[in-house]
Short mmCIF file of C-alpha atoms in Angstrom, two decimals:
data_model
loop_
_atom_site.label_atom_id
_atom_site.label_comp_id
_atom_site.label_asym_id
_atom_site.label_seq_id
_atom_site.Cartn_x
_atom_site.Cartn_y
_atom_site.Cartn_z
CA UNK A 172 0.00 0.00 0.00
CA UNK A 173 1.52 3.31 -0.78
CA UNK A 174 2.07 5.87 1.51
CA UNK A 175 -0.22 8.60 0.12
CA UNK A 176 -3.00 5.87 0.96
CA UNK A 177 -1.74 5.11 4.95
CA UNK A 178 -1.46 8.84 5.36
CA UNK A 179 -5.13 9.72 3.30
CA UNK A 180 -3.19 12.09 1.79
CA UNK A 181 -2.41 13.00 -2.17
CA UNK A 182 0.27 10.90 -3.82
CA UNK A 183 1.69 14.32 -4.87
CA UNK A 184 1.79 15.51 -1.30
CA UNK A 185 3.39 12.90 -0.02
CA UNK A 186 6.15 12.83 -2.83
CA UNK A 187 6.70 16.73 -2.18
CA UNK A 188 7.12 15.70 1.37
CA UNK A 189 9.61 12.71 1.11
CA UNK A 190 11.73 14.68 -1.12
CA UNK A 191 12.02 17.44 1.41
CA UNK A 192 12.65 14.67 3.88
CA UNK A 193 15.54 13.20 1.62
CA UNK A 194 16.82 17.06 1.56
CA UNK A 195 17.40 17.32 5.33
CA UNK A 196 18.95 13.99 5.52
CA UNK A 197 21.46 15.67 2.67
CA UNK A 198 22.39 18.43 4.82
CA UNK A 199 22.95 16.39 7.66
CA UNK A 200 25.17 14.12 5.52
CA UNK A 201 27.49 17.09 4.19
CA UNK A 202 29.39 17.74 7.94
CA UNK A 203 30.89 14.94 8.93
CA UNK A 204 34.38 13.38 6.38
CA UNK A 205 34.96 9.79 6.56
CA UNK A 206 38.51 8.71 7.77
CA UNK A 207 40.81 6.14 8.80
CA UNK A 208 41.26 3.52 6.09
CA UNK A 209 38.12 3.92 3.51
CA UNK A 210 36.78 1.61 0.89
CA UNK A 211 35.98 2.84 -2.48
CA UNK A 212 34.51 1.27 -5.46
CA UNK A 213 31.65 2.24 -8.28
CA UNK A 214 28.72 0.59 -9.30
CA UNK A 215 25.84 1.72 -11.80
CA UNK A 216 22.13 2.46 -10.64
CA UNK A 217 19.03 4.14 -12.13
CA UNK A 218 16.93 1.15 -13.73
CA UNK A 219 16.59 -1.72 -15.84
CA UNK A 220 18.43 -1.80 -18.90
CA UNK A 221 18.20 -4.26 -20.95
CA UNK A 222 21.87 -3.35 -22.89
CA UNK A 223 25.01 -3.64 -21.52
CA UNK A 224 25.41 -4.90 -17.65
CA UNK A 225 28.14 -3.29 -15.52
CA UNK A 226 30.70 -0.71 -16.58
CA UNK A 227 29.50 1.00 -19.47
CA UNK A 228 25.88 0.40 -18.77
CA UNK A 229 23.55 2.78 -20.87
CA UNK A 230 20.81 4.87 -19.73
CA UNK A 231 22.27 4.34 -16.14
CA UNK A 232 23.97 6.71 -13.48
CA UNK A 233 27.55 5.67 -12.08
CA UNK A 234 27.78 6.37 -8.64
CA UNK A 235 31.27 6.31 -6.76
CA UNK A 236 30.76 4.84 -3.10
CA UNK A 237 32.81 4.94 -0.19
CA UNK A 238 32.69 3.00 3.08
CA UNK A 239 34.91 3.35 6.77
CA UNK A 240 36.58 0.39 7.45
CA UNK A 241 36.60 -0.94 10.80
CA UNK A 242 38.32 -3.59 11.70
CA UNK A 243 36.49 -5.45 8.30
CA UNK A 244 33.63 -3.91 9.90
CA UNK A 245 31.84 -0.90 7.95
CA UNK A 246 31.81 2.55 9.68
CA UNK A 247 30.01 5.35 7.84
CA UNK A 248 29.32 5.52 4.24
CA UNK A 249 28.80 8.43 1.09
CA UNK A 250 27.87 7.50 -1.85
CA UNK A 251 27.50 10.45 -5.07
CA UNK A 252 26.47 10.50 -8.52
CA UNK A 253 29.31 11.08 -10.59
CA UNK A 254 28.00 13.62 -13.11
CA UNK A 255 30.52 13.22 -15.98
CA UNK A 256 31.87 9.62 -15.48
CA UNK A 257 34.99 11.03 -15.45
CA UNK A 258 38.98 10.81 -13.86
CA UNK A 259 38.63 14.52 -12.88
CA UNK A 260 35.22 13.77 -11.82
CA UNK A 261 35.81 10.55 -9.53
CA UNK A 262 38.85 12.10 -7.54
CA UNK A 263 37.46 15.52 -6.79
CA UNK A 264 34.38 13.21 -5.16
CA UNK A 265 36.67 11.23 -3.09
CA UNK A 266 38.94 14.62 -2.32
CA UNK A 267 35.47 16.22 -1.08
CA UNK A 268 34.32 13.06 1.47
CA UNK A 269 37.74 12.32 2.91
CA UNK A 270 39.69 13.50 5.64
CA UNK A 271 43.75 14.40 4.19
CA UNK A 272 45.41 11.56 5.88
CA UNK A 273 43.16 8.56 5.24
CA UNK A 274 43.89 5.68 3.63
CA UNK A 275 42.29 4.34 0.55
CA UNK A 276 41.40 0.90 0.07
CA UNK A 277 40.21 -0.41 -3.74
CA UNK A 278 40.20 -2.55 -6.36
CA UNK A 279 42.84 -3.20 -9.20
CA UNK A 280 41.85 -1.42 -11.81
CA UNK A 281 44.05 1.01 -13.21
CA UNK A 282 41.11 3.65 -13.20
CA UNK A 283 41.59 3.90 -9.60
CA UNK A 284 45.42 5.05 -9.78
CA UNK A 285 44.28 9.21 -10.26
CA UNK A 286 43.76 8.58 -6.06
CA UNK A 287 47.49 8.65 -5.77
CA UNK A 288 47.93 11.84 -3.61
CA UNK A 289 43.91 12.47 -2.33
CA UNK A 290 45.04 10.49 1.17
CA UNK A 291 47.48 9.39 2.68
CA UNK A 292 48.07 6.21 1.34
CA UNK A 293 46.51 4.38 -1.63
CA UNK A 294 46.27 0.97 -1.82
CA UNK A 295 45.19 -1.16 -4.72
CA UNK A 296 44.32 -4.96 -4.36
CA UNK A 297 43.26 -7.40 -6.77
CA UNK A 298 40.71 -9.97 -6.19
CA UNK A 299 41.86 -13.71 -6.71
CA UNK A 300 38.38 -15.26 -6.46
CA UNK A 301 34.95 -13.82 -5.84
CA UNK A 302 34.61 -15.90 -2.97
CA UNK A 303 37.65 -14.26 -1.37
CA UNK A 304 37.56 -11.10 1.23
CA UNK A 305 38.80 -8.82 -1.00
CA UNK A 306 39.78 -5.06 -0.11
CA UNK A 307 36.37 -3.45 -0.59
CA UNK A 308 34.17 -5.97 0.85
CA UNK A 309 32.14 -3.26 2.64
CA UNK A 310 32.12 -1.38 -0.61
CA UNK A 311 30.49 -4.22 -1.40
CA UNK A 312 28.29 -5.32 0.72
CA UNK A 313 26.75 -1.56 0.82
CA UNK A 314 26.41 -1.27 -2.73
CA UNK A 315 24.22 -4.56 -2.42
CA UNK A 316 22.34 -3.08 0.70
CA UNK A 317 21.66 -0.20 -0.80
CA UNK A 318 20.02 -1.49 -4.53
CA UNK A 319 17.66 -3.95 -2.00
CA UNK A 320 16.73 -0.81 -0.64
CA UNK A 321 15.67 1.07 -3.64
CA UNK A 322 13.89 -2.11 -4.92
CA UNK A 323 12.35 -3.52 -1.81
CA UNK A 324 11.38 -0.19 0.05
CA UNK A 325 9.99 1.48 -3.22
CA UNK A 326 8.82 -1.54 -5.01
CA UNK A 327 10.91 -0.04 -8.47
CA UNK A 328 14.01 1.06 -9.45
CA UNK A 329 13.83 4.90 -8.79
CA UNK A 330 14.12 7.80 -11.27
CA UNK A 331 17.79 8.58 -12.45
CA UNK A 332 16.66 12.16 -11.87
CA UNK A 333 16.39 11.83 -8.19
CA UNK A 334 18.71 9.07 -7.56
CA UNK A 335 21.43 11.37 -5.54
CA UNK A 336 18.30 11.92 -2.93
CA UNK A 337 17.47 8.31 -2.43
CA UNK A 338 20.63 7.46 -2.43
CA UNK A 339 21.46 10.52 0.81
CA UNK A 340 18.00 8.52 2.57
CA UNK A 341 19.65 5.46 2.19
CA UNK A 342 23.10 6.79 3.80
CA UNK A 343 21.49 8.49 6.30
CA UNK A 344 19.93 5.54 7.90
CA UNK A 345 22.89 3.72 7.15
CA UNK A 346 24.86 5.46 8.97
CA UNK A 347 22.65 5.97 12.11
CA UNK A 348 22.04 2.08 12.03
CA UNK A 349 23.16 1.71 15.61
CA UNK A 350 21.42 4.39 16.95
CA UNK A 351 17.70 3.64 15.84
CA UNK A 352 15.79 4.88 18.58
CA UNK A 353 16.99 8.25 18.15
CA UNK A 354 16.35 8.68 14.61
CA UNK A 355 12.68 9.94 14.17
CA UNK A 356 13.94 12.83 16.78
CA UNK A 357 16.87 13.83 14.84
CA UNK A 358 15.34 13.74 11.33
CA UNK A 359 12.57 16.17 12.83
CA UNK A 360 15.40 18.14 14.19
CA UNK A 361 17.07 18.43 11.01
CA UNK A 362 13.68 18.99 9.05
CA UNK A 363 13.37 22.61 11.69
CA UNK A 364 16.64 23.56 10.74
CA UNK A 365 16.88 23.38 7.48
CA UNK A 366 15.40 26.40 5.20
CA UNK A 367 12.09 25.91 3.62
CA UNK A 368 11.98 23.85 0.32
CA UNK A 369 10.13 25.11 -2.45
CA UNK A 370 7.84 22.50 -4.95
CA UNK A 371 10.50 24.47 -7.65
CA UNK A 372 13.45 22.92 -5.76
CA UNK A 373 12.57 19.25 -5.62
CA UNK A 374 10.92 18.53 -9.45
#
């Protein structure tokens, strides 16, 4: 049943209202840098596509994630919509989410070699087997977490237009996963703060 219905409300309404929702959570996501040693990988979102899979998908958005690593553990997580698909592109996102002296954690590809110089170490690891723990596994594992969200809280892949805003809701509780009970209060909190959002703003 869709929200508009729980809430006897207009579907309209209630898509004007998440959207402002999703805008708070943004704000609240743009203060804190992730540290320490981070994961980051890409991974391509935005619908079904019935052409090419993976890297080079069309009519999909490529979205660079990265993921605190804790002990193999994830910490907090930002994940961006990379606008021109880009080298330029890809390490000004990282530059922008990282703290100077953290250490980056990825893949082999060559791709990932313009990091040299955004932390304070890079290191690049190839994968022997897919079942192995490789060097992003919580790159991974979010990237996974985070298209069952999109599909199983919304029912549908959601619009490449708004994509960057689902994708801040879905950071947002990710990174407040431990501390649950507290996040109605601070997502009302953040809603008063924040400057009013006008219908222009959001479609």
């Amino acid at each position: 049943m869709r929200a508009s219905a729980l809430l006897g409300m207009h579907y309209t309404t209630v898509w004007n209202l998440m959207h402002k929702l999703r805008i708070a959570m943004a704000d609240r996501l743009e203060g804190p840098l992730l540290s320490g040693y981070v994961e980051i990988d890409d991974a391509f979102f935005g619908g079904r596509s019935r052409k090419k899979r993976g890297r080079g998908a069309f009519g999909k958005k490529q979205v660079c994630i990265m993921v605190e690593r804790l002990n193999r553990k994830a910490g907090d997580a930002a994940m961006v919509v990379m606008a021109r698909r880009d080298a330029s592109d890809y390490r000004s996102i990282v530059a922008a989410h990282l703290e100077p002296m953290t250490h980056i954690r990825t893949d082999g590809l060559p791709r990932n070699s313009i990091l040299h110089g955004v932390g304070a170490k890079l290191i690049m690891d190839k994968i022997a087997k897919p079942e192995d723990h490789g060097p992003i596994e919580n790159a991974d594992r979010v990237i996974s977490l985070a298209k069952r969200h999109l599909l199983g809280t919304y029912h549908q892949y959601c619009s490449r237009a708004h994509l960057q805003r689902f994708l801040n809701e879905f950071c947002y509780r990710f990174n407040r996963r431990y501390e649950w009970h507290e996040l109605a209060t601070r997502l009302v909190s953040a809603c008063a703060l924040h400057a009013p959002v006008p219908y222009a703003a959001i479609s």
